Amino acid sequence: MQTQSVAQLTAKKCLPCEGGVDPCTLEEATAQLAQLDGWELVQGGQRIRKQWRVKNFMAGMDFFNKCAEVAEADGHHPDLHIEGYRNVAVELWTHAIGGLSENDFILAAKIDQLPIALA
């Protein structure tokens, strides 16, 4: 995978992945993450995650609804986490390949464009 800018990523649509492709290497993922603000590698480099502290519980739920709309439009679905009523996180990976694909970075870039009411 070639490193892309946020503008390049957000201009793309996630492509269906049924497996049969190799996940991104740690080097590819690290290089791409340098283009995305606040996302980090987790689970041994197999996933990316970003956390926010939002204004209140409803702000978190509003953000998750916006994430869900973007995810559904692209057919690529993140794990959404809310803890302590205002700590939210989004975790991405491509389930079919057990690691990261371009789709994860596309969706991360699109999620970063969403409004969020921070604390």
Backbone as JSON, one array per atom type, in Angstrom:
{
  "sequence": "MQTQSVAQLTAKKCLPCEGGVDPCTLEEATAQLAQLDGWELVQGGQRIRKQWRVKNFMAGMDFFNKCAEVAEADGHHPDLHIEGYRNVAVELWTHAIGGLSENDFILAAKIDQLPIALA",
  "N": [[0.84, -1.18, 0.0], [0.55, 2.17, -0.84], [1.56, 5.23, 0.69], [-0.83, 7.73, 1.42], [-2.35, 10.98, 1.19], [-4.61, 12.73, 3.44], [-6.62, 13.94, 1.93], [-6.54, 12.4, -0.41], [-7.31, 9.91, 0.63], [-9.93, 10.43, 1.66], [-11.28, 10.92, -0.67], [-11.73, 8.49, -1.74], [-13.61, 5.38, -1.9], [-14.41, 2.72, 0.25], [-13.48, -0.58, -0.64], [-15.03, -3.72, -1.26], [-13.92, -6.46, 0.71], [-13.11, -9.69, 0.75], [-11.23, -11.28, 1.77], [-8.18, -13.1, 1.03], [-6.19, -11.34, 0.4], [-3.13, -9.84, 1.44], [-2.64, -8.38, 4.67], [-1.74, -4.95, 5.48], [1.69, -4.17, 5.92], [3.61, -3.63, 8.94], [5.3, -1.47, 8.56], [4.08, -0.15, 6.37], [1.62, 0.53, 7.53], [2.44, 2.19, 9.64], [3.62, 4.31, 8.23], [1.36, 5.29, 6.85], [-0.25, 6.06, 9.0], [1.06, 8.31, 9.88], [-0.04, 10.31, 8.42], [-2.51, 10.68, 9.49], [-4.25, 12.21, 12.11], [-3.86, 11.51, 15.46], [-4.55, 8.8, 15.47], [-3.68, 5.46, 16.38], [-1.61, 2.54, 16.31], [-2.76, -0.6, 17.4], [-3.24, -3.77, 19.14], [-0.99, -5.33, 18.4], [-0.27, -4.14, 16.0], [-2.26, -4.8, 14.24], [-4.61, -3.42, 14.16], [-6.16, -0.13, 14.07], [-6.73, 2.69, 16.19], [-8.57, 5.34, 17.67], [-9.13, 7.78, 20.18], [-11.43, 9.88, 21.96], [-12.5, 12.5, 24.18], [-15.62, 13.36, 24.95], [-18.21, 15.91, 25.19], [-20.52, 15.05, 26.59], [-22.62, 12.17, 27.34], [-24.63, 12.03, 25.31], [-23.43, 13.47, 23.27], [-21.44, 11.72, 22.56], [-22.98, 9.57, 21.6], [-24.23, 10.84, 19.45], [-22.02, 11.34, 17.82], [-21.26, 8.68, 17.29], [-23.49, 7.86, 15.8], [-23.11, 9.38, 13.51], [-20.68, 8.29, 12.67], [-21.6, 5.72, 12.09], [-23.26, 6.18, 9.88], [-21.43, 7.02, 7.91], [-19.8, 4.75, 7.81], [-21.61, 2.75, 7.01], [-22.3, 3.71, 4.47], [-19.92, 3.26, 3.15], [-19.63, 0.57, 3.47], [-17.96, -0.58, 5.35], [-17.2, -1.44, 8.55], [-16.66, -0.14, 11.75], [-15.47, -0.9, 15.11], [-17.13, 0.46, 17.82], [-16.7, 2.23, 20.8], [-17.77, 3.17, 24.04], [-17.02, 4.5, 27.12], [-17.29, 5.17, 30.59], [-19.13, 7.15, 30.16], [-18.35, 9.42, 28.63], [-16.03, 8.96, 27.26], [-14.96, 8.09, 24.24], [-14.2, 5.8, 21.61], [-12.88, 4.64, 18.49], [-12.29, 1.78, 16.67], [-10.55, 0.19, 14.11], [-10.21, -2.36, 11.67], [-9.64, -4.79, 9.13], [-11.69, -7.3, 9.04], [-11.89, -9.62, 7.44], [-9.31, -10.18, 6.64], [-7.87, -10.18, 8.9], [-6.32, -8.05, 9.76], [-4.89, -4.86, 8.83], [-6.13, -2.9, 6.13], [-6.27, -0.85, 3.16], [-8.86, 0.16, 3.3], [-9.34, 0.63, 6.03], [-7.85, 2.9, 6.62], [-8.99, 4.72, 4.89], [-11.59, 4.93, 5.97], [-10.93, 5.87, 8.53], [-9.88, 8.41, 7.91], [-12.19, 9.61, 6.91], [-13.85, 9.54, 9.16], [-12.47, 11.33, 10.77], [-13.27, 13.7, 9.64], [-15.74, 14.21, 10.6], [-18.06, 16.11, 12.61], [-17.59, 16.66, 16.1], [-18.49, 16.93, 19.46], [-16.43, 17.96, 21.7], [-15.12, 17.6, 25.06]],
  "CA": [[0.0, 0.0, 0.0], [1.3, 3.41, -0.93], [1.1, 6.25, 1.62], [-1.7, 8.71, 0.78], [-2.76, 12.13, 2.0], [-5.99, 12.69, 3.92], [-7.49, 14.28, 0.79], [-6.61, 11.23, -1.28], [-8.09, 8.88, 1.31], [-11.35, 10.78, 1.76], [-11.85, 10.91, -2.02], [-11.95, 7.09, -2.12], [-14.65, 4.59, -1.25], [-13.91, 1.4, 0.65], [-13.79, -1.66, -1.57], [-15.33, -4.97, -0.56], [-12.78, -7.34, 0.96], [-13.55, -11.02, 1.17], [-10.03, -12.03, 2.12], [-7.32, -13.42, -0.1], [-5.13, -10.33, 0.23], [-2.33, -9.69, 2.64], [-2.8, -7.12, 5.39], [-0.63, -4.0, 5.41], [2.83, -4.44, 6.8], [3.77, -2.67, 10.01], [5.93, -0.28, 7.98], [3.07, 0.55, 5.58], [0.64, 1.1, 8.45], [3.08, 3.3, 10.36], [3.76, 5.43, 7.28], [0.04, 5.87, 6.59], [-0.73, 6.71, 10.23], [1.7, 9.62, 10.0], [-0.93, 11.24, 7.73], [-3.77, 10.76, 10.24], [-4.04, 12.8, 13.42], [-4.37, 10.89, 16.68], [-4.78, 7.35, 15.35], [-2.52, 4.68, 16.8], [-1.63, 1.09, 16.09], [-3.04, -1.43, 18.58], [-3.35, -5.2, 18.87], [0.18, -5.81, 17.69], [-0.2, -3.56, 14.66], [-3.32, -5.35, 13.4], [-5.76, -2.52, 14.19], [-5.9, 1.27, 14.43], [-7.7, 3.16, 17.19], [-8.5, 6.74, 18.08], [-9.99, 8.06, 21.34], [-11.82, 11.26, 22.22], [-13.32, 12.77, 25.37], [-16.69, 14.21, 24.43], [-18.89, 16.8, 26.13], [-21.42, 14.27, 27.43], [-23.02, 10.9, 26.75], [-25.37, 12.23, 24.07], [-22.46, 13.89, 22.25], [-20.81, 10.48, 22.11], [-23.94, 8.82, 20.79], [-24.4, 11.59, 18.2], [-20.82, 11.05, 17.03], [-21.35, 7.29, 16.83], [-24.47, 7.8, 14.72], [-22.46, 9.92, 12.31], [-19.72, 7.25, 12.26], [-22.37, 4.62, 11.52], [-23.72, 6.59, 8.54], [-20.26, 6.98, 7.01], [-19.38, 3.36, 7.71], [-22.6, 2.02, 6.21], [-22.17, 4.17, 3.08], [-18.72, 2.65, 2.57], [-19.65, -0.87, 3.65], [-16.82, -0.98, 6.19], [-17.79, -1.14, 9.84], [-15.72, -0.09, 12.88], [-15.93, -1.16, 16.47], [-17.36, 1.71, 18.52], [-16.63, 2.0, 22.24], [-18.01, 4.3, 24.94], [-16.73, 4.12, 28.51], [-17.36, 6.29, 31.51], [-20.16, 8.0, 29.55], [-17.87, 10.44, 27.7], [-14.8, 8.54, 26.6], [-15.34, 7.31, 23.06], [-13.09, 5.31, 20.79], [-13.21, 3.92, 17.27], [-11.24, 0.83, 16.32], [-10.72, -0.29, 12.74], [-9.37, -3.37, 11.02], [-10.38, -5.53, 8.12], [-11.94, -8.6, 9.65], [-11.68, -10.72, 6.49], [-7.88, -10.49, 6.49], [-7.26, -10.2, 10.23], [-5.33, -6.98, 9.88], [-5.22, -3.57, 8.24], [-6.15, -2.7, 4.67], [-6.5, 0.54, 2.77], [-10.2, 0.55, 3.77], [-9.28, 1.13, 7.4], [-7.32, 4.27, 6.59], [-10.02, 5.53, 4.22], [-12.66, 5.21, 6.93], [-10.36, 6.72, 9.59], [-9.81, 9.78, 7.39], [-13.55, 10.12, 6.81], [-14.33, 9.76, 10.53], [-11.83, 12.55, 11.24], [-13.97, 14.85, 9.06], [-17.05, 14.35, 11.25], [-18.11, 17.0, 13.78], [-17.66, 15.98, 17.39], [-18.55, 17.89, 20.57], [-15.41, 17.56, 22.68], [-15.22, 18.15, 26.42]],
  "C": [[0.88, 1.24, 0.0], [0.7, 4.45, 0.03], [0.32, 7.32, 0.86], [-2.03, 9.83, 1.75], [-4.2, 11.93, 2.48], [-6.95, 12.97, 2.77], [-7.63, 13.1, -0.16], [-7.47, 10.13, -0.65], [-9.58, 9.2, 1.31], [-12.03, 10.82, 0.4], [-12.2, 9.49, -2.48], [-13.14, 6.5, -1.39], [-14.04, 3.24, -0.9], [-14.37, 0.36, -0.36], [-14.09, -2.92, -0.79], [-14.08, -5.84, -0.43], [-13.3, -8.65, 1.5], [-12.37, -11.89, 1.57], [-9.2, -12.28, 0.87], [-6.26, -12.39, -0.42], [-4.37, -10.23, 1.54], [-2.64, -8.38, 3.35], [-1.58, -6.23, 5.18], [0.49, -4.46, 6.33], [2.87, -3.38, 7.89], [4.36, -1.37, 9.48], [4.92, 0.53, 7.17], [2.05, 1.24, 6.5], [1.21, 2.3, 9.2], [3.23, 4.52, 9.47], [2.42, 6.09, 7.02], [-0.5, 6.59, 7.82], [-0.12, 8.09, 10.43], [0.84, 10.71, 9.31], [-2.24, 11.49, 8.49], [-3.51, 11.23, 11.66], [-4.68, 11.97, 14.53], [-4.66, 9.4, 16.61], [-3.51, 6.62, 15.75], [-2.71, 3.21, 16.46], [-1.89, 0.39, 17.42], [-3.12, -2.89, 18.15], [-2.19, -5.71, 18.01], [0.29, -5.31, 16.26], [-1.28, -4.07, 13.72], [-4.56, -4.46, 13.32], [-5.28, -1.09, 14.41], [-7.05, 1.74, 15.3], [-7.46, 4.64, 17.45], [-9.51, 6.94, 19.2], [-10.26, 9.55, 21.45], [-12.52, 11.33, 23.56], [-14.36, 13.79, 24.92], [-17.39, 14.95, 25.57], [-19.78, 16.03, 27.11], [-21.82, 12.99, 26.69], [-23.71, 11.08, 25.4], [-24.46, 12.72, 22.94], [-21.74, 12.66, 21.69], [-21.73, 9.68, 21.22], [-24.19, 9.51, 19.45], [-23.21, 11.32, 17.26], [-20.87, 9.63, 16.47], [-22.38, 7.14, 15.72], [-23.89, 8.33, 13.42], [-21.43, 8.92, 11.77], [-20.46, 6.12, 11.54], [-22.84, 4.95, 10.11], [-22.58, 6.5, 7.53], [-19.84, 5.54, 6.76], [-20.34, 2.57, 6.81], [-22.51, 2.43, 4.74], [-20.98, 3.54, 2.38], [-18.69, 1.13, 2.74], [-18.47, -1.4, 4.45], [-17.14, -0.52, 7.6], [-16.79, -1.23, 10.99], [-16.33, -0.66, 14.15], [-16.01, 0.19, 17.17], [-17.43, 1.43, 20.02], [-16.96, 3.29, 22.99], [-17.83, 3.78, 26.36], [-16.82, 5.36, 29.38], [-18.21, 7.43, 30.98], [-19.64, 9.1, 28.63], [-16.54, 10.12, 27.04], [-15.18, 7.62, 25.45], [-14.09, 6.91, 22.28], [-13.65, 4.59, 19.57], [-12.01, 3.04, 16.96], [-11.56, 0.22, 14.96], [-9.74, -1.39, 12.4], [-10.26, -4.1, 10.03], [-10.51, -6.97, 8.59], [-11.57, -9.76, 8.73], [-10.21, -11.11, 6.33], [-7.15, -10.48, 7.82], [-6.19, -9.16, 10.43], [-5.82, -5.74, 9.17], [-5.18, -3.61, 6.72], [-6.34, -1.21, 4.41], [-7.85, 1.04, 3.28], [-10.18, 1.16, 5.17], [-8.8, 2.58, 7.45], [-8.28, 5.22, 5.89], [-11.09, 5.91, 5.24], [-12.16, 6.08, 8.08], [-10.32, 8.18, 9.13], [-11.21, 10.4, 7.3], [-14.14, 10.4, 8.2], [-13.73, 11.05, 11.1], [-12.5, 13.82, 10.71], [-15.3, 15.13, 9.76], [-16.99, 15.34, 12.41], [-18.24, 16.17, 15.05], [-17.6, 17.03, 18.49], [-17.6, 17.4, 21.68], [-15.6, 18.25, 24.02], [-14.31, 19.36, 26.55]]
}
